[in-house]
Coordinates of C-alpha atoms in Angstrom, one line a residue:
X1 CA 92.0 134.1 69.2
X2 CA 90.1 136.1 66.6
X3 CA 90.1 135.0 63.0
X4 CA 90.1 137.4 59.9
X5 CA 86.6 138.4 58.9
X6 CA 86.5 138.1 55.1
X7 CA 87.8 134.9 53.5
X8 CA 86.9 133.2 50.3
X9 CA 85.0 129.9 50.6
X10 CA 86.4 126.7 49.2
X11 CA 84.0 126.8 46.2
X12 CA 85.0 130.4 45.5
X13 CA 88.7 129.5 45.6
X14 CA 88.0 126.6 43.2
X15 CA 86.0 128.8 40.9
X16 CA 88.8 131.5 41.0
X17 CA 91.4 128.8 40.1
X18 CA 89.3 127.6 37.1
X19 CA 88.8 131.1 35.8
X20 CA 92.5 131.9 36.1
X21 CA 93.3 128.7 34.2
X22 CA 90.8 129.6 31.4
X23 CA 92.1 133.1 31.1
X24 CA 95.7 131.9 30.9
X25 CA 94.9 129.7 28.0
X26 CA 93.5 132.7 25.9
X27 CA 96.3 135.2 26.7
X28 CA 99.2 135.9 24.5
X29 CA 102.5 134.1 25.2
X30 CA 104.0 137.3 26.7
X31 CA 101.2 137.3 29.3
X32 CA 101.4 133.6 30.0
X33 CA 104.8 134.2 31.5
X34 CA 103.2 136.4 34.2
X35 CA 101.0 133.6 35.4
X36 CA 103.3 130.6 35.4
X37 CA 102.3 126.9 35.5
X38 CA 103.8 126.8 39.0
X39 CA 100.3 127.8 40.3
X40 CA 99.3 124.3 39.3
X41 CA 102.0 122.6 41.4
X42 CA 101.0 119.8 43.7
X43 CA 101.1 120.6 47.4
X44 CA 104.4 118.6 48.0
X45 CA 106.0 120.4 45.1
X46 CA 104.7 123.8 46.3
X47 CA 106.1 123.2 49.8
X48 CA 109.4 122.2 48.3
X49 CA 109.4 125.4 46.4
X50 CA 108.7 127.3 49.7
X51 CA 111.6 125.5 51.4
X52 CA 113.9 126.6 48.7
X53 CA 112.6 130.1 49.0
X54 CA 113.2 130.2 52.8
X55 CA 116.7 128.8 52.3
X56 CA 117.4 131.5 49.7
X57 CA 116.3 134.2 52.1
X58 CA 119.0 133.1 54.5
X59 CA 121.8 132.7 52.0
X60 CA 121.2 135.6 49.5
X61 CA 122.8 138.9 50.0
X62 CA 120.7 140.8 47.4
X63 CA 117.5 142.5 48.6
X64 CA 114.4 140.6 47.6
X65 CA 112.3 142.5 45.1
X66 CA 109.6 140.0 44.3
X67 CA 108.3 136.6 45.3
X68 CA 109.3 133.7 43.1
X69 CA 106.4 132.6 40.8
X70 CA 106.3 129.1 42.3
X71 CA 105.8 130.6 45.8
X72 CA 103.4 133.4 44.8
X73 CA 100.2 131.4 45.0
X74 CA 101.1 129.5 48.2
X75 CA 99.0 131.7 50.6
X76 CA 95.9 130.9 48.5
X77 CA 96.9 127.2 48.6
X78 CA 97.1 127.2 52.4
X79 CA 93.9 129.3 52.6
X80 CA 92.2 126.6 50.6
X81 CA 93.5 123.9 53.0
X82 CA 92.2 125.9 56.0
X83 CA 88.8 126.0 54.4
X84 CA 88.9 122.3 53.9
X85 CA 90.1 121.5 57.4
X86 CA 87.4 123.8 58.8
X87 CA 84.9 121.6 57.1
X88 CA 86.3 118.2 57.9
X89 CA 88.1 118.9 61.1
X90 CA 91.5 117.9 62.3
X91 CA 92.1 114.4 63.6
X92 CA 90.1 112.4 61.0
X93 CA 92.8 111.7 58.5
X94 CA 96.4 111.6 59.7
X95 CA 98.0 112.2 56.3
X96 CA 95.8 115.3 55.7
X97 CA 96.5 116.6 59.1
X98 CA 100.3 116.2 58.6
X99 CA 100.0 117.9 55.2
X100 CA 98.0 120.8 56.6
X101 CA 100.4 121.3 59.5
X102 CA 103.4 121.1 57.3
X103 CA 101.9 123.8 55.1
X104 CA 101.2 126.0 58.0
X105 CA 104.7 125.6 59.3
X106 CA 106.1 126.7 56.0
X107 CA 104.0 129.8 55.6
X108 CA 104.8 130.7 59.2
X109 CA 108.5 130.4 58.5
X110 CA 108.2 132.5 55.4
X111 CA 106.3 135.2 57.2
X112 CA 108.7 135.3 60.2
X113 CA 111.7 135.4 57.9
X114 CA 110.3 138.2 55.7
X115 CA 109.4 140.2 58.8
X116 CA 112.9 139.9 60.0
X117 CA 114.3 141.2 56.7
X118 CA 112.0 144.2 56.7
X119 CA 112.2 144.6 52.9
X120 CA 111.0 147.7 51.1
X121 CA 109.2 146.1 48.2
X122 CA 105.6 146.5 47.2
X123 CA 105.2 143.0 45.7
X124 CA 106.9 141.4 48.7
X125 CA 104.8 143.5 51.2
X126 CA 101.6 142.5 49.4
X127 CA 102.5 138.8 49.5
X128 CA 103.5 139.1 53.2
X129 CA 100.2 140.7 54.1
X130 CA 98.3 137.9 52.3
X131 CA 100.5 135.2 53.9
X132 CA 100.1 136.8 57.4
X133 CA 96.3 136.8 57.1
X134 CA 96.3 133.2 56.0
X135 CA 98.7 132.3 58.8
X136 CA 96.5 133.9 61.4
X137 CA 93.4 132.1 60.1
X138 CA 95.3 128.8 60.0
X139 CA 96.6 129.2 63.6
X140 CA 93.1 130.2 64.8
X141 CA 91.9 126.9 63.4
X142 CA 94.7 125.0 65.0
X143 CA 94.0 126.7 68.3
X144 CA 90.3 125.8 68.2
X145 CA 91.1 122.2 67.3
X146 CA 93.8 122.1 70.0
X147 CA 91.2 123.0 72.7
X148 CA 88.7 120.7 71.2
X149 CA 91.0 117.7 71.5
X150 CA 91.9 118.6 75.0
X151 CA 88.3 119.1 76.1
X152 CA 87.3 115.8 74.6
X153 CA 88.9 114.0 77.5
X154 CA 86.5 115.6 79.9
X155 CA 83.6 114.6 77.8
X156 CA 84.8 111.0 77.6
X157 CA 85.1 110.9 81.4
X158 CA 81.5 112.1 81.8
X159 CA 80.3 109.4 79.5
X160 CA 82.2 106.8 81.5
X161 CA 80.7 107.8 84.9
X162 CA 78.0 105.2 84.6
X163 CA 80.5 102.4 83.9
X164 CA 81.1 99.6 86.5
X165 CA 83.8 99.8 89.1
X166 CA 86.4 97.9 87.1
X167 CA 86.1 100.4 84.2
X168 CA 86.5 103.3 86.6
X169 CA 89.6 101.8 88.1
X170 CA 91.1 101.4 84.6
X171 CA 90.1 105.0 83.8
X172 CA 92.0 106.3 86.9
X173 CA 95.1 104.4 85.9
X174 CA 95.1 106.0 82.4
X175 CA 94.4 109.6 83.5
X176 CA 94.1 111.8 81.5
X177 CA 91.9 109.9 79.2
X178 CA 93.2 111.1 75.8
X179 CA 93.9 108.5 73.1
X180 CA 97.5 108.2 71.8
X181 CA 96.5 109.4 68.3
X182 CA 95.0 112.5 69.8
X183 CA 98.1 113.2 71.8
X184 CA 100.2 112.9 68.6
X185 CA 97.9 115.4 66.9
X186 CA 98.2 117.8 69.9
X187 CA 101.9 117.6 69.7
X188 CA 101.9 118.6 66.0
X189 CA 99.5 121.4 66.6
X190 CA 101.5 122.8 69.5
X191 CA 104.7 122.6 67.4
X192 CA 103.0 124.5 64.6
X193 CA 101.6 127.2 66.8
X194 CA 104.8 127.7 68.7
X195 CA 106.8 127.9 65.4
X196 CA 104.3 130.4 64.1
X197 CA 105.1 132.6 67.1
X198 CA 101.9 131.8 69.0
X199 CA 103.5 130.1 72.0
X200 CA 101.6 132.2 74.5
X201 CA 98.3 131.5 72.9
X202 CA 99.0 127.8 72.7
X203 CA 100.1 127.5 76.3
X204 CA 97.1 129.5 77.5
X205 CA 94.7 127.2 75.6
X206 CA 96.4 124.1 77.0
X207 CA 96.5 125.5 80.6
X208 CA 92.8 126.6 80.5
X209 CA 91.6 123.3 79.2
X210 CA 93.7 121.1 81.5
X211 CA 93.0 123.2 84.5
X212 CA 89.3 122.8 84.0
X213 CA 89.7 119.0 83.6
X214 CA 92.0 118.9 86.7
X215 CA 89.6 120.8 88.8
X216 CA 86.9 118.4 87.9
X217 CA 88.9 115.5 89.1
X218 CA 89.8 117.3 92.4
X219 CA 86.1 118.3 92.9
X220 CA 85.1 114.6 92.7
X221 CA 87.6 113.7 95.4
X222 CA 86.4 116.5 97.7
X223 CA 89.3 118.9 97.3
X224 CA 87.1 121.9 97.7
X225 CA 86.2 120.7 101.1
X226 CA 89.7 120.9 102.5
X227 CA 89.6 123.0 105.6
X228 CA 91.4 126.3 106.0
X229 CA 93.6 127.2 109.0
X230 CA 90.7 128.7 111.0
X231 CA 88.5 125.7 110.6
X232 CA 91.3 123.3 111.5
X233 CA 92.0 125.2 114.7
X234 CA 88.4 125.3 115.7
X235 CA 87.1 121.7 115.4
X236 CA 87.8 118.9 117.9
X237 CA 90.5 116.3 117.2
X238 CA 87.9 113.5 116.7
X239 CA 86.4 115.4 113.8
X240 CA 89.7 116.5 112.5
X241 CA 90.9 112.9 112.1
X242 CA 88.3 112.4 109.4
X243 CA 89.4 115.5 107.6
X244 CA 93.0 114.3 107.7
X245 CA 92.0 111.0 106.3
X246 CA 90.3 112.8 103.4
X247 CA 93.3 115.0 102.9
X248 CA 95.6 112.0 102.8
X249 CA 93.4 110.2 100.2
X250 CA 93.3 113.3 97.9
X251 CA 97.1 114.0 98.1
X252 CA 98.0 110.3 97.5
X253 CA 95.8 110.2 94.4
X254 CA 97.4 113.3 93.2
X255 CA 100.8 111.8 93.8
X256 CA 100.0 108.5 92.2
X257 CA 97.7 109.4 89.4
X258 CA 96.8 113.0 88.6
X259 CA 100.2 114.7 88.8
X260 CA 102.1 112.0 86.9
X261 CA 99.3 111.9 84.3
X262 CA 99.5 115.7 83.8
X263 CA 103.2 115.5 83.6
X264 CA 103.1 112.7 81.1
X265 CA 100.7 114.6 78.9
X266 CA 102.7 117.8 79.1
X267 CA 105.9 116.0 78.1
X268 CA 104.1 114.3 75.2
X269 CA 102.7 117.5 73.8
X270 CA 105.5 120.0 74.4
X271 CA 109.1 119.2 73.4
X272 CA 110.6 122.2 75.0
X273 CA 111.6 121.4 78.7
X274 CA 111.2 125.0 79.7
X275 CA 107.5 125.1 78.5
X276 CA 106.9 121.7 80.2
X277 CA 108.2 122.9 83.5
X278 CA 106.3 126.2 83.4
X279 CA 103.0 124.6 82.6
X280 CA 103.4 121.7 85.0
X281 CA 104.4 124.0 87.8
X282 CA 101.4 126.1 87.1
X283 CA 99.1 123.1 87.5
X284 CA 100.5 121.6 90.7
X285 CA 101.5 124.8 92.6
X286 CA 98.1 126.1 93.5
X287 CA 96.8 122.6 94.4
X288 CA 99.9 121.8 96.4
X289 CA 100.0 125.0 98.3
X290 CA 96.4 124.3 99.5
X291 CA 97.6 120.9 100.7
X292 CA 100.5 122.5 102.6
X293 CA 98.2 125.1 104.2
X294 CA 96.1 122.3 105.7
X295 CA 99.1 120.3 107.0
X296 CA 100.6 123.5 108.5
X297 CA 97.3 124.2 110.3
X298 CA 97.2 120.6 111.7
X299 CA 100.8 121.0 113.0
X300 CA 99.7 124.0 115.0
X301 CA 97.1 122.1 116.9
X302 CA 97.8 121.1 120.5
X303 CA 100.2 118.2 120.7
X304 CA 99.1 115.0 122.3
X305 CA 100.2 111.3 122.1
X306 CA 97.3 110.1 120.1
X307 CA 98.1 112.5 117.2
X308 CA 101.5 110.9 116.5
X309 CA 100.2 108.4 114.0
X310 CA 98.1 110.9 112.0
X311 CA 101.1 113.2 111.9
X312 CA 103.3 110.3 110.6
X313 CA 100.7 109.5 108.0
X314 CA 100.8 113.1 106.8
X315 CA 104.6 113.1 106.9
X316 CA 104.7 110.0 104.6
X317 CA 102.1 111.5 102.3
X318 CA 104.1 114.6 101.7
X319 CA 107.3 112.5 101.3
X320 CA 105.6 110.5 98.5
X321 CA 104.3 113.8 97.0
X322 CA 107.8 115.1 96.3
X323 CA 108.7 112.6 93.5
X324 CA 105.4 113.5 91.8
X325 CA 106.3 117.2 91.6
X326 CA 110.1 116.9 91.1
X327 CA 109.8 118.3 87.6
X328 CA 108.2 121.5 88.9
X329 CA 109.8 124.6 90.2
X330 CA 112.3 124.0 93.0
X331 CA 110.6 126.5 95.3
X332 CA 107.5 124.3 95.4
X333 CA 109.6 121.3 96.3
X334 CA 111.3 123.3 99.1
X335 CA 107.9 124.3 100.4
X336 CA 106.8 120.6 100.6
X337 CA 110.0 119.7 102.4
X338 CA 109.6 122.5 104.9
X339 CA 106.0 121.3 105.7
X340 CA 107.3 117.7 106.0
X341 CA 110.0 118.9 108.4
X342 CA 107.4 120.6 110.6
X343 CA 105.4 117.4 110.8
X344 CA 108.6 115.5 111.7
X345 CA 109.4 118.0 114.4
X346 CA 105.9 117.6 115.8
X347 CA 106.3 113.8 115.7
X348 CA 109.6 114.0 117.7
X349 CA 108.0 116.2 120.2
X350 CA 105.0 113.9 120.6
X351 CA 107.1 110.9 121.0
X352 CA 109.1 112.7 123.6
X353 CA 105.9 113.2 125.5
X354 CA 105.7 109.4 125.9
X355 CA 109.0 109.5 127.8
X356 CA 107.7 112.3 129.9
X357 CA 104.5 110.4 130.7
X358 CA 106.6 107.4 131.9
X359 CA 108.8 109.6 134.0
X360 CA 105.9 111.4 135.7
X361 CA 103.7 108.4 136.3
X362 CA 104.4 108.2 140.1
X363 CA 101.2 106.8 141.4
X364 CA 101.4 105.5 145.0
X365 CA 98.7 102.9 144.8
X366 CA 99.9 99.4 143.7
X367 CA 98.0 97.5 141.0
X368 CA 95.8 94.9 142.8
X369 CA 97.1 91.3 142.7
X370 CA 100.4 92.2 141.1
X371 CA 98.8 92.4 137.6
X372 CA 100.2 94.1 134.6
X373 CA 100.3 97.8 135.2
X374 CA 98.2 100.0 132.8
X375 CA 101.3 102.1 132.0
X376 CA 103.0 98.9 130.7
X377 CA 100.0 98.1 128.5
X378 CA 99.8 101.6 127.2
X379 CA 103.5 101.9 126.5
X380 CA 103.9 98.6 124.8
X381 CA 100.8 99.0 122.6
X382 CA 101.9 102.5 121.7
X383 CA 105.3 101.2 120.8
X384 CA 103.9 98.3 118.8
X385 CA 101.8 100.7 116.8
X386 CA 104.7 103.1 116.4
X387 CA 106.9 100.3 115.0
X388 CA 104.5 100.1 112.0
X389 CA 106.1 103.4 111.1
X390 CA 109.6 102.4 112.0
X391 CA 111.2 103.4 108.7
X392 CA 109.6 106.8 108.9
X393 CA 110.4 107.3 112.6
X394 CA 113.9 106.3 112.0
X395 CA 114.1 108.9 109.2
X396 CA 112.6 111.5 111.6
X397 CA 114.9 110.7 114.5
X398 CA 118.0 110.5 112.4
X399 CA 117.3 114.1 111.4
X400 CA 116.7 115.4 115.0
X401 CA 118.8 113.0 117.1
X402 CA 121.4 114.8 119.2
X403 CA 124.9 113.6 118.2
X404 CA 126.0 113.5 121.8
X405 CA 123.1 111.4 123.1
X406 CA 125.0 108.1 122.9
X407 CA 128.0 109.6 124.7
X408 CA 126.0 110.3 127.8
X409 CA 124.8 106.7 128.1
X410 CA 126.4 104.5 130.7
X411 CA 129.3 102.4 129.4
X412 CA 127.8 99.2 130.7
X413 CA 124.7 99.7 128.6
X414 CA 126.7 100.6 125.5
X415 CA 128.7 97.3 126.0
X416 CA 125.4 95.3 126.3
X417 CA 124.5 96.5 122.8
X418 CA 127.9 96.4 121.1
X419 CA 126.7 93.3 119.1
X420 CA 123.4 94.8 118.0
X421 CA 123.7 96.0 114.5
X422 CA 120.2 97.5 114.6
X423 CA 121.2 99.7 117.5
X424 CA 124.2 100.9 115.7
X425 CA 122.3 101.9 112.6
X426 CA 118.8 102.8 113.7
X427 CA 118.0 106.1 115.4
X428 CA 114.5 104.9 116.2
X429 CA 115.9 101.7 117.8
X430 CA 118.0 103.9 120.2
X431 CA 114.9 105.8 121.0
X432 CA 112.9 102.6 121.7
X433 CA 115.5 101.3 124.0
X434 CA 115.5 104.6 126.0
X435 CA 111.8 104.3 126.4
X436 CA 112.1 100.7 127.5
X437 CA 114.7 101.6 130.1
X438 CA 112.5 104.4 131.5
X439 CA 109.6 101.9 131.7
X440 CA 111.8 99.3 133.5
X441 CA 113.0 101.9 136.0
X442 CA 109.4 103.0 136.7
X443 CA 108.2 99.5 137.2
X444 CA 111.0 98.9 139.7
X445 CA 109.8 101.9 141.7
X446 CA 106.2 100.7 141.5
X447 CA 107.2 97.2 142.7
X448 CA 108.4 98.7 145.9
X449 CA 104.8 99.7 146.7
X450 CA 104.1 96.0 147.5
X451 CA 105.0 95.1 151.1
X452 CA 105.1 91.4 150.3
X453 CA 108.4 90.6 148.5
X454 CA 106.7 87.6 146.8
X455 CA 104.0 89.8 145.3
X456 CA 106.7 92.2 144.3
X457 CA 108.3 89.5 142.2
X458 CA 105.0 88.4 140.7
X459 CA 104.4 92.1 139.7
X460 CA 107.7 92.3 138.0
X461 CA 107.2 88.9 136.4
X462 CA 103.8 89.9 135.0
X463 CA 105.0 93.1 133.5
X464 CA 108.3 91.7 132.3
X465 CA 106.5 88.8 130.6
X466 CA 104.0 91.1 129.0
X467 CA 106.8 93.3 127.6
X468 CA 108.7 90.3 126.3
X469 CA 105.6 88.7 124.7
X470 CA 104.8 92.0 123.0
X471 CA 108.3 92.1 121.6
X472 CA 108.3 88.5 120.5
X473 CA 104.9 89.0 118.9
X474 CA 106.1 91.9 116.8
X475 CA 108.8 91.4 114.2
X476 CA 109.4 95.1 114.0
X477 CA 110.0 95.6 117.7
X478 CA 112.1 92.4 118.0
X479 CA 114.3 93.6 115.1
X480 CA 114.7 97.0 116.6
X481 CA 115.4 95.9 120.2
X482 CA 118.0 93.4 119.1
X483 CA 118.8 89.9 120.3
X484 CA 121.0 91.0 123.2
X485 CA 118.2 93.0 124.7
X486 CA 115.7 90.1 124.4
X487 CA 118.1 87.7 126.1
X488 CA 118.7 90.1 128.9
X489 CA 115.0 90.5 129.4
X490 CA 114.5 86.6 129.6
X491 CA 117.3 86.4 132.1
X492 CA 115.6 89.0 134.3
X493 CA 112.4 87.1 134.2
X494 CA 114.1 83.9 135.4
X495 CA 115.7 85.9 138.3
X496 CA 112.2 87.2 139.3
X497 CA 111.0 83.6 139.2
X498 CA 113.8 82.4 141.5
X499 CA 113.2 85.4 143.8
X500 CA 109.5 84.5 144.1
X501 CA 110.3 80.8 144.9
X502 CA 112.9 81.8 147.5
X503 CA 110.6 84.3 149.3
X504 CA 107.4 82.2 149.2
X505 CA 108.5 78.6 149.4
X506 CA 111.9 78.8 151.1
X507 CA 110.2 78.9 154.6
X508 CA 107.8 76.1 153.6
X509 CA 110.7 73.8 152.7
X510 CA 112.5 74.8 155.8
X511 CA 109.7 73.6 158.1
X512 CA 110.0 70.1 156.5
X513 CA 113.6 69.9 157.6
X514 CA 114.6 67.1 159.9
X515 CA 116.4 69.3 162.3
X516 CA 114.8 69.8 165.7
X517 CA 112.4 66.8 165.4
X518 CA 114.5 64.4 167.6
X519 CA 115.0 64.6 171.3
X520 CA 117.6 62.2 172.8
X521 CA 117.7 60.3 169.6
X522 CA 114.0 59.8 169.3
X523 CA 111.3 61.5 167.2
X524 CA 109.4 64.1 169.3
X525 CA 105.7 63.8 168.6
X526 CA 105.1 67.2 170.1
X527 CA 107.8 68.8 167.8
X528 CA 106.5 66.8 164.8
X529 CA 102.9 67.9 165.4
X530 CA 104.0 71.4 165.7
X531 CA 106.0 71.1 162.5
X532 CA 102.9 69.7 160.6
X533 CA 100.8 72.5 162.1
X534 CA 103.3 75.1 160.9
X535 CA 103.3 73.6 157.4
X536 CA 99.5 73.6 157.3
X537 CA 99.2 77.2 158.4
X538 CA 101.8 78.4 156.0
X539 CA 100.4 76.4 153.1
X540 CA 96.8 77.6 153.9
X541 CA 98.0 81.2 154.1
X542 CA 99.8 80.9 150.8
X543 CA 96.8 79.4 149.2
X544 CA 94.5 82.0 150.6
X545 CA 96.7 84.9 149.6
X546 CA 98.2 83.8 146.3
X547 CA 95.0 82.4 144.8
X548 CA 93.9 86.0 144.6
X549 CA 97.0 87.0 142.8
X550 CA 97.0 87.2 139.1
X551 CA 99.4 85.9 136.6
X552 CA 98.1 87.1 133.3
X553 CA 100.1 85.0 130.9
X554 CA 98.8 81.4 130.9
X555 CA 102.1 79.9 129.9
X556 CA 103.9 81.7 132.7
X557 CA 101.1 80.7 135.1
X558 CA 101.5 77.1 134.2
X559 CA 105.3 77.3 134.4
X560 CA 105.0 78.8 137.9
X561 CA 102.7 76.0 139.1
X562 CA 104.8 73.3 137.6
X563 CA 108.0 74.7 139.2
X564 CA 106.2 75.0 142.6
X565 CA 104.9 71.5 142.4
X566 CA 108.3 70.2 141.5
X567 CA 109.8 72.0 144.5
X568 CA 107.2 71.3 147.1
X569 CA 105.5 68.0 146.3
X570 CA 108.6 65.7 146.5
X571 CA 109.7 67.4 149.7
X572 CA 106.3 67.0 151.3
X573 CA 105.8 63.4 150.1
X574 CA 109.2 62.5 151.6
X575 CA 108.4 64.3 154.9
X576 CA 104.9 62.9 155.0
X577 CA 106.0 59.3 154.3
X578 CA 108.8 59.4 156.9
X579 CA 106.9 61.0 159.8
X580 CA 103.2 60.4 159.4
X581 CA 103.4 57.0 161.2
X582 CA 104.6 58.7 164.3
X583 CA 101.3 60.6 164.5
X584 CA 98.9 57.9 163.3
X585 CA 99.0 56.1 166.6
X586 CA 97.6 59.1 168.5
X587 CA 94.2 60.7 168.5
X588 CA 93.1 63.6 166.2
X589 CA 95.5 62.8 163.5
X590 CA 93.5 64.9 161.0
X591 CA 94.1 67.9 163.2
X592 CA 97.8 67.8 162.4
X593 CA 98.0 66.0 159.0
X594 CA 95.6 68.1 157.0
X595 CA 97.0 67.4 153.5
X596 CA 97.8 64.2 151.7
X597 CA 100.6 64.4 149.2
X598 CA 98.1 64.2 146.3
X599 CA 96.2 67.2 147.8
X600 CA 99.2 69.5 147.4
X601 CA 99.0 69.6 143.6
X602 CA 95.3 70.5 143.5
X603 CA 95.9 73.4 145.9
X604 CA 98.9 74.6 143.9
X605 CA 96.6 74.7 140.8
X606 CA 94.4 77.2 142.5
X607 CA 97.2 79.8 142.8
X608 CA 97.4 82.9 140.6
X609 CA 93.8 82.7 139.4
X610 CA 92.7 85.9 140.9
X611 CA 89.5 86.3 143.0
X612 CA 86.7 84.7 140.9
X613 CA 84.1 86.7 142.8
X614 CA 85.5 90.1 141.8
X615 CA 87.7 89.7 138.8
X616 CA 88.5 87.5 135.9
X617 CA 91.8 86.8 134.2
X618 CA 92.7 89.5 131.7
X619 CA 94.5 88.6 128.5
X620 CA 95.8 90.8 125.7

């Protein structure tokens, strides 16, 4: 803003006032009336006279022909104040600042009112020209001081760059770093400039200064390094993950610190909501659009399961950005919501790929030793991680869930869940249960790849136990799946356990049956020896085979061994004690009685350890 070129200095104004006073004392009484004592009024009295003058302009019906004597010297009074404030500066003395701004407000009101009246009077026009020139000079000073106060925050930040970390954290929390007294002065200046008709200039100075400060903050965070669409599409996902992390960090700081700080300052300086909204929207729009361009480019990359969690991080980041810009233009908020929706759609699609991967995993080679299948590990670990985003995923799935999805579900499964409140309320819980049911069905198919029914049961036990432990170990998954589902899973494990015992040890117990050992009322040694021989062969074969099988969970491994021992040892001890005496009298007793009762437990303890020569027990 240009200032008028020729103005009297403060000393010249003082000299002029002294000369006027001396001349007035030497003039005749008739001349004294032309230069009234009102020129010597104090500033408060002078401003009071101007207030009355402004009021009279609004109420009087007669055209104004001349300026009242008490108001006539007011432009020179304000001009003198401008010279003084140019020398001392605004912001040093609050009372002087207030007096100066009050004076500027009054001369501005006078000028604007007289212009509106458009009076045809030479004295009035002369006074208006003088007042307009002084007003322009005063507003130019206000504009300069306005920018200086705003720019001082940038200078303060530069001085603090060498401070320790704790000071920097405090600085971030108080962004922008402008003292309250300076903000109060900025508000007064802005009010004076806008009242004087210089709203455009005031807003331009504010926007220029704050945009410069804001860009400095963004530059320090790496904002200028945010990739464009072409770069995002070109780089590999491993590299893009780092770019996404930087983007998230920048957007979150804007949401938590920079945008609220700018809004707070804007609200404090400008009382008009329309001006606030326009300025704040101008600040955040360009920055936010750059954020949205990056997220839009990431969404266009090829979908894969490992991208889900980064997409959800970005979704949450944009969700948290919306409250920070809610005072801006609605179009910008809609743009953010649209970008968030696209990320949500991508997340739904990616999660759906997990279901497809389970359905299409149709390998024909069984996992050695009945261990936990890699598909089970991958799915459960993926779900465990996904549950850390359960609120976000629930929000996403609620938006995209098909209303008819529950209607297509079998009635029996609906009844199983009728007591699960989480199932009723959580869209993500329903999605989780569908994934678990797909996994169960797939594992049933894979169990059929084992020819040995006992190993089939061990496989289902291993995988079922792994799933159950993952659920019990995660509060999020446990709450989502519900108590009924967990109880059902525990029941299935017990059934697998019983099936294993029946298939493996049923025949062993049967060979220790008394039937067929007596001939004509006497114990047949031949039949007895054959029975011991059968037991030995069966027990050896079980030991040889099942010691290579793996039970991953130590607790389940111990429970299996204990249950086997409780089933087999008492039966063998009874059989051994009752019939061993009938063999002891003959030769080669050891050939038939290979195991003592106490040997059985040690052999059972070898089961389910895996082959130590080729594999170790895996735990997760």
